[in-house]
Structures are given as structure tokens and as C-alpha cells.
XYZ file of C-alpha atoms in Angstrom:
220
model
C 125.111 106.433 107.956
C 121.441 106.107 109.051
C 122.362 106.767 112.633
C 124.169 109.887 111.801
C 121.282 111.122 109.756
C 118.807 110.408 112.404
C 120.983 112.195 115.058
C 121.302 115.228 112.709
C 117.476 115.264 112.066
C 116.822 115.313 115.872
C 119.236 118.144 116.447
C 117.944 120.279 113.649
C 114.405 119.888 114.736
C 115.256 120.926 118.292
C 116.832 124.114 117.331
C 114.025 124.922 114.949
C 111.437 124.288 117.613
C 113.485 126.307 120.202
C 113.785 129.330 117.639
C 110.059 129.312 117.074
C 109.240 129.233 120.643
C 111.260 132.432 121.229
C 108.849 134.379 118.917
C 106.321 136.220 121.248
C 103.403 135.448 118.927
C 104.070 131.711 119.175
C 105.530 131.293 122.654
C 102.176 130.473 124.220
C 101.681 127.683 121.642
C 105.157 125.990 121.346
C 107.033 124.995 124.332
C 109.957 122.694 123.478
C 111.447 120.139 125.832
C 114.180 117.523 125.913
C 114.119 114.212 127.842
C 115.791 110.921 128.237
C 115.857 107.894 130.511
C 115.319 104.146 130.895
C 113.128 101.968 128.659
C 112.356 98.293 129.094
C 111.003 96.159 126.312
C 109.063 93.006 125.992
C 107.618 90.905 123.294
C 103.752 90.857 123.842
C 103.206 87.556 122.250
C 104.574 84.954 124.629
C 107.905 84.581 122.852
C 109.129 82.805 125.988
C 107.524 81.985 129.432
C 110.981 82.879 130.755
C 111.130 86.475 129.396
C 112.971 88.831 131.503
C 112.718 91.852 129.254
C 115.388 94.079 127.541
C 116.687 97.138 129.249
C 117.804 100.007 127.265
C 117.258 103.836 127.028
C 115.430 106.609 125.082
C 116.364 110.286 124.331
C 114.513 112.888 122.358
C 112.809 116.223 121.840
C 109.230 117.375 121.699
C 106.658 120.175 121.930
C 103.740 121.156 124.206
C 101.063 122.869 122.230
C 98.200 124.224 124.414
C 94.843 124.683 122.641
C 93.813 127.597 124.698
C 95.873 130.932 125.039
C 96.374 132.221 128.544
C 94.596 129.140 130.086
C 96.584 127.120 132.733
C 94.291 124.290 132.580
C 93.156 122.378 129.422
C 94.115 120.058 126.637
C 97.387 120.229 124.753
C 98.951 118.346 121.878
C 102.552 116.706 122.669
C 104.353 115.480 119.576
C 107.768 114.392 120.012
C 110.688 112.564 118.174
C 113.023 110.267 119.963
C 115.550 107.366 119.631
C 114.350 104.309 121.746
C 115.486 100.747 122.205
C 113.078 97.850 122.554
C 113.379 94.099 122.252
C 113.296 91.189 124.845
C 115.524 88.452 126.308
C 114.609 84.970 127.677
C 116.112 81.789 128.862
C 115.844 78.764 126.644
C 115.694 75.984 129.378
C 119.255 74.607 129.628
C 120.416 75.853 126.280
C 121.164 79.375 127.357
C 119.912 82.954 127.044
C 118.666 84.850 123.896
C 118.372 88.566 123.562
C 116.879 90.861 120.839
C 118.072 94.511 120.806
C 115.844 96.763 118.477
C 116.690 100.470 118.026
C 114.013 102.817 116.617
C 113.532 106.381 115.662
C 110.061 106.955 116.952
C 107.397 109.652 116.844
C 104.767 109.643 119.495
C 101.803 112.057 119.267
C 99.717 112.457 122.373
C 96.676 114.432 123.356
C 96.966 115.264 127.041
C 95.096 117.086 129.776
C 97.134 119.686 131.601
C 96.241 120.396 135.280
C 97.967 123.482 136.852
C 99.125 123.303 140.444
C 101.264 125.730 142.523
C 104.438 126.159 140.312
C 103.943 122.809 138.669
C 101.673 120.944 136.069
C 100.321 117.376 135.719
C 99.893 115.939 132.251
C 97.882 112.830 131.592
C 97.021 111.522 128.172
C 97.544 109.243 125.260
C 97.812 108.927 121.511
C 99.707 106.901 118.802
C 103.307 106.292 117.762
C 105.059 105.401 114.571
C 108.612 103.898 114.643
C 111.243 102.874 112.116
C 114.020 100.360 113.033
C 117.588 101.561 112.339
C 119.694 99.126 114.267
C 120.096 96.433 116.764
C 121.366 92.884 117.155
C 120.293 89.500 118.273
C 122.777 87.751 120.653
C 122.785 84.322 122.454
C 124.932 81.970 124.404
C 127.710 80.050 122.520
C 126.339 77.063 120.829
C 122.872 78.521 119.997
C 121.755 78.659 116.490
C 118.982 80.148 114.446
C 117.643 79.418 110.883
C 119.986 77.904 108.431
C 122.781 77.566 111.071
C 123.434 81.206 111.799
C 125.147 81.290 114.973
C 123.826 83.633 117.577
C 127.434 84.181 118.829
C 128.072 86.163 115.579
C 125.308 88.571 116.650
C 123.241 88.892 113.487
C 121.505 92.327 112.864
C 117.972 92.461 114.171
C 116.434 93.872 110.999
C 118.387 91.480 108.596
C 117.008 88.625 106.685
C 118.623 86.154 109.217
C 116.458 87.443 112.033
C 113.557 88.852 109.982
C 112.207 91.484 112.430
C 110.010 94.077 110.517
C 111.478 97.604 110.621
C 108.080 99.493 110.867
C 106.335 99.502 114.206
C 103.183 101.373 115.306
C 100.619 101.302 118.130
C 99.108 103.137 121.080
C 101.117 105.382 123.443
C 99.896 106.224 127.016
C 101.740 108.853 128.977
C 101.910 110.841 132.323
C 104.315 113.548 133.333
C 104.828 115.969 136.336
C 106.403 119.232 135.557
C 108.031 121.542 138.286
C 109.270 124.775 136.994
C 111.654 123.676 134.022
C 112.118 120.080 135.238
C 109.731 117.225 134.279
C 109.459 113.527 135.271
C 107.689 111.390 132.758
C 106.317 107.941 132.236
C 104.959 106.282 129.121
C 104.080 102.858 127.552
C 104.166 101.880 124.042
C 101.589 99.254 123.066
C 102.485 97.867 119.606
C 99.575 96.833 117.249
C 101.701 95.552 114.459
C 103.320 92.025 114.507
C 107.040 92.651 114.159
C 108.546 89.594 115.281
C 108.178 86.580 112.820
C 106.629 83.156 113.728
C 109.923 81.384 113.248
C 111.476 83.386 116.098
C 108.319 83.470 118.276
C 106.915 79.981 117.980
C 103.170 79.769 117.286
C 102.412 83.476 117.449
C 103.602 86.714 116.037
C 104.698 89.184 118.577
C 104.063 92.967 119.063
C 106.399 95.379 120.917
C 105.679 96.529 124.420
C 107.947 99.073 126.050
C 107.856 100.987 129.379
C 109.871 104.246 129.558
C 110.803 106.331 132.676
C 112.600 109.641 132.171
C 113.568 113.063 133.140
C 113.388 116.123 131.106
C 114.045 119.986 130.780
C 111.243 122.282 129.463
C 112.480 125.597 127.992
């Protein structure tokens, strides 16, 4: 139910932004785009020296909002809303492999400098993000257990009491993108500032999320 509501919200916001951008008085301010691609997550707290990361995806919508009318170069605000997966996976010596999949609805808000080139633009900037966990599972090799005898083979929910990962996440977002006509190629990194992974899972230290995303999009 939560996933369906999140998908419906993203679709409604996209068509609303697209409709606003078609208004001549707002066209120079609101340029909607869609994007998606690969995301690789890590726990930035040394959950394991054998960490190999978690490979997932992201997909979302956003707006380019220039501050100056008629100017090709200058600063712009880039808010977006996306579905993204984070997490980590690691080897536990000879015991087997553990993986944590975390699914979020996330809202990055970036301030970027836009440099105009021939038929293209370069964006470089950063800002913050706020995310809420909506799903995911913790998995592991047969025979591995966590707290109170829960078997990882049964795939407990990431945000359940068995695993104990916090639903809210927030931090810094750094981004760069290259736009040629209507196609853009983007890269960004989420650096979490809130401890989301509990000590009982991470050992001595609480961990924050770290996610690297690479994607391709279409600018309307």
C-alpha cells in the first residue's frame, strides 16, 4: 500500500510540473525532467572490513529553476523526488554473506551553477536530502542468525524491529550533470549525517548511509 501511494505521488507531481512548465509565464522558471539509473550503497561506519556495497537503482522526477530570466549562465535550484535503494553487503569470515537492502522515497534539493556551452549545459552543485524508508529486506547465507534467533534465511524486513534500521535518513547531496539538448547524464553522491544502522548490527559504531548514483534522464 505504501509503495503504491509513493508511485502515485511521483506520477501526480510529474504531470503537475509538466503542465506548469507549458505556461509561457513560467516556462523560463520551471523545466521538468525525469531520470533513472544505477545506485551503489555503503554503510559509512565500518560495518565490515569486507564490505562490497549494495547495487540497486533509482528513478525520479525533478525541476530546474533558474534564478535569472533569459540568462544561460548562472545559479539554479534543482529539487527532485525519487525512489532509491541503499544498503550494504559484506562477508562474515567463513560464516557467509550478509546483505541489507533499503528502499527510500527521497527528496534532494540542490543549488547548482549552470554553465552554457554549444547546445549543452554543465551543472555542478550540492545541497541536502531527506529520505523515508518504505521497504527492503535483510538476507544472509543459510545458518546465519541475528538477535533472538531470527534467521536471515527468512529475510526479515529492514525497517522492522528484528533488524532495527531507522526509517528517516538525511544528509548532504553533491551532484554534477551534463545536458545535451533534451538528454542529460548525471552523477551524485548522498552522504548521510543521521545514524540509521543500530549498534547491534554494526558492532561498535552506528553507521550512516553513503550512496553513489549514476543515471541518464530526459529534460522536457
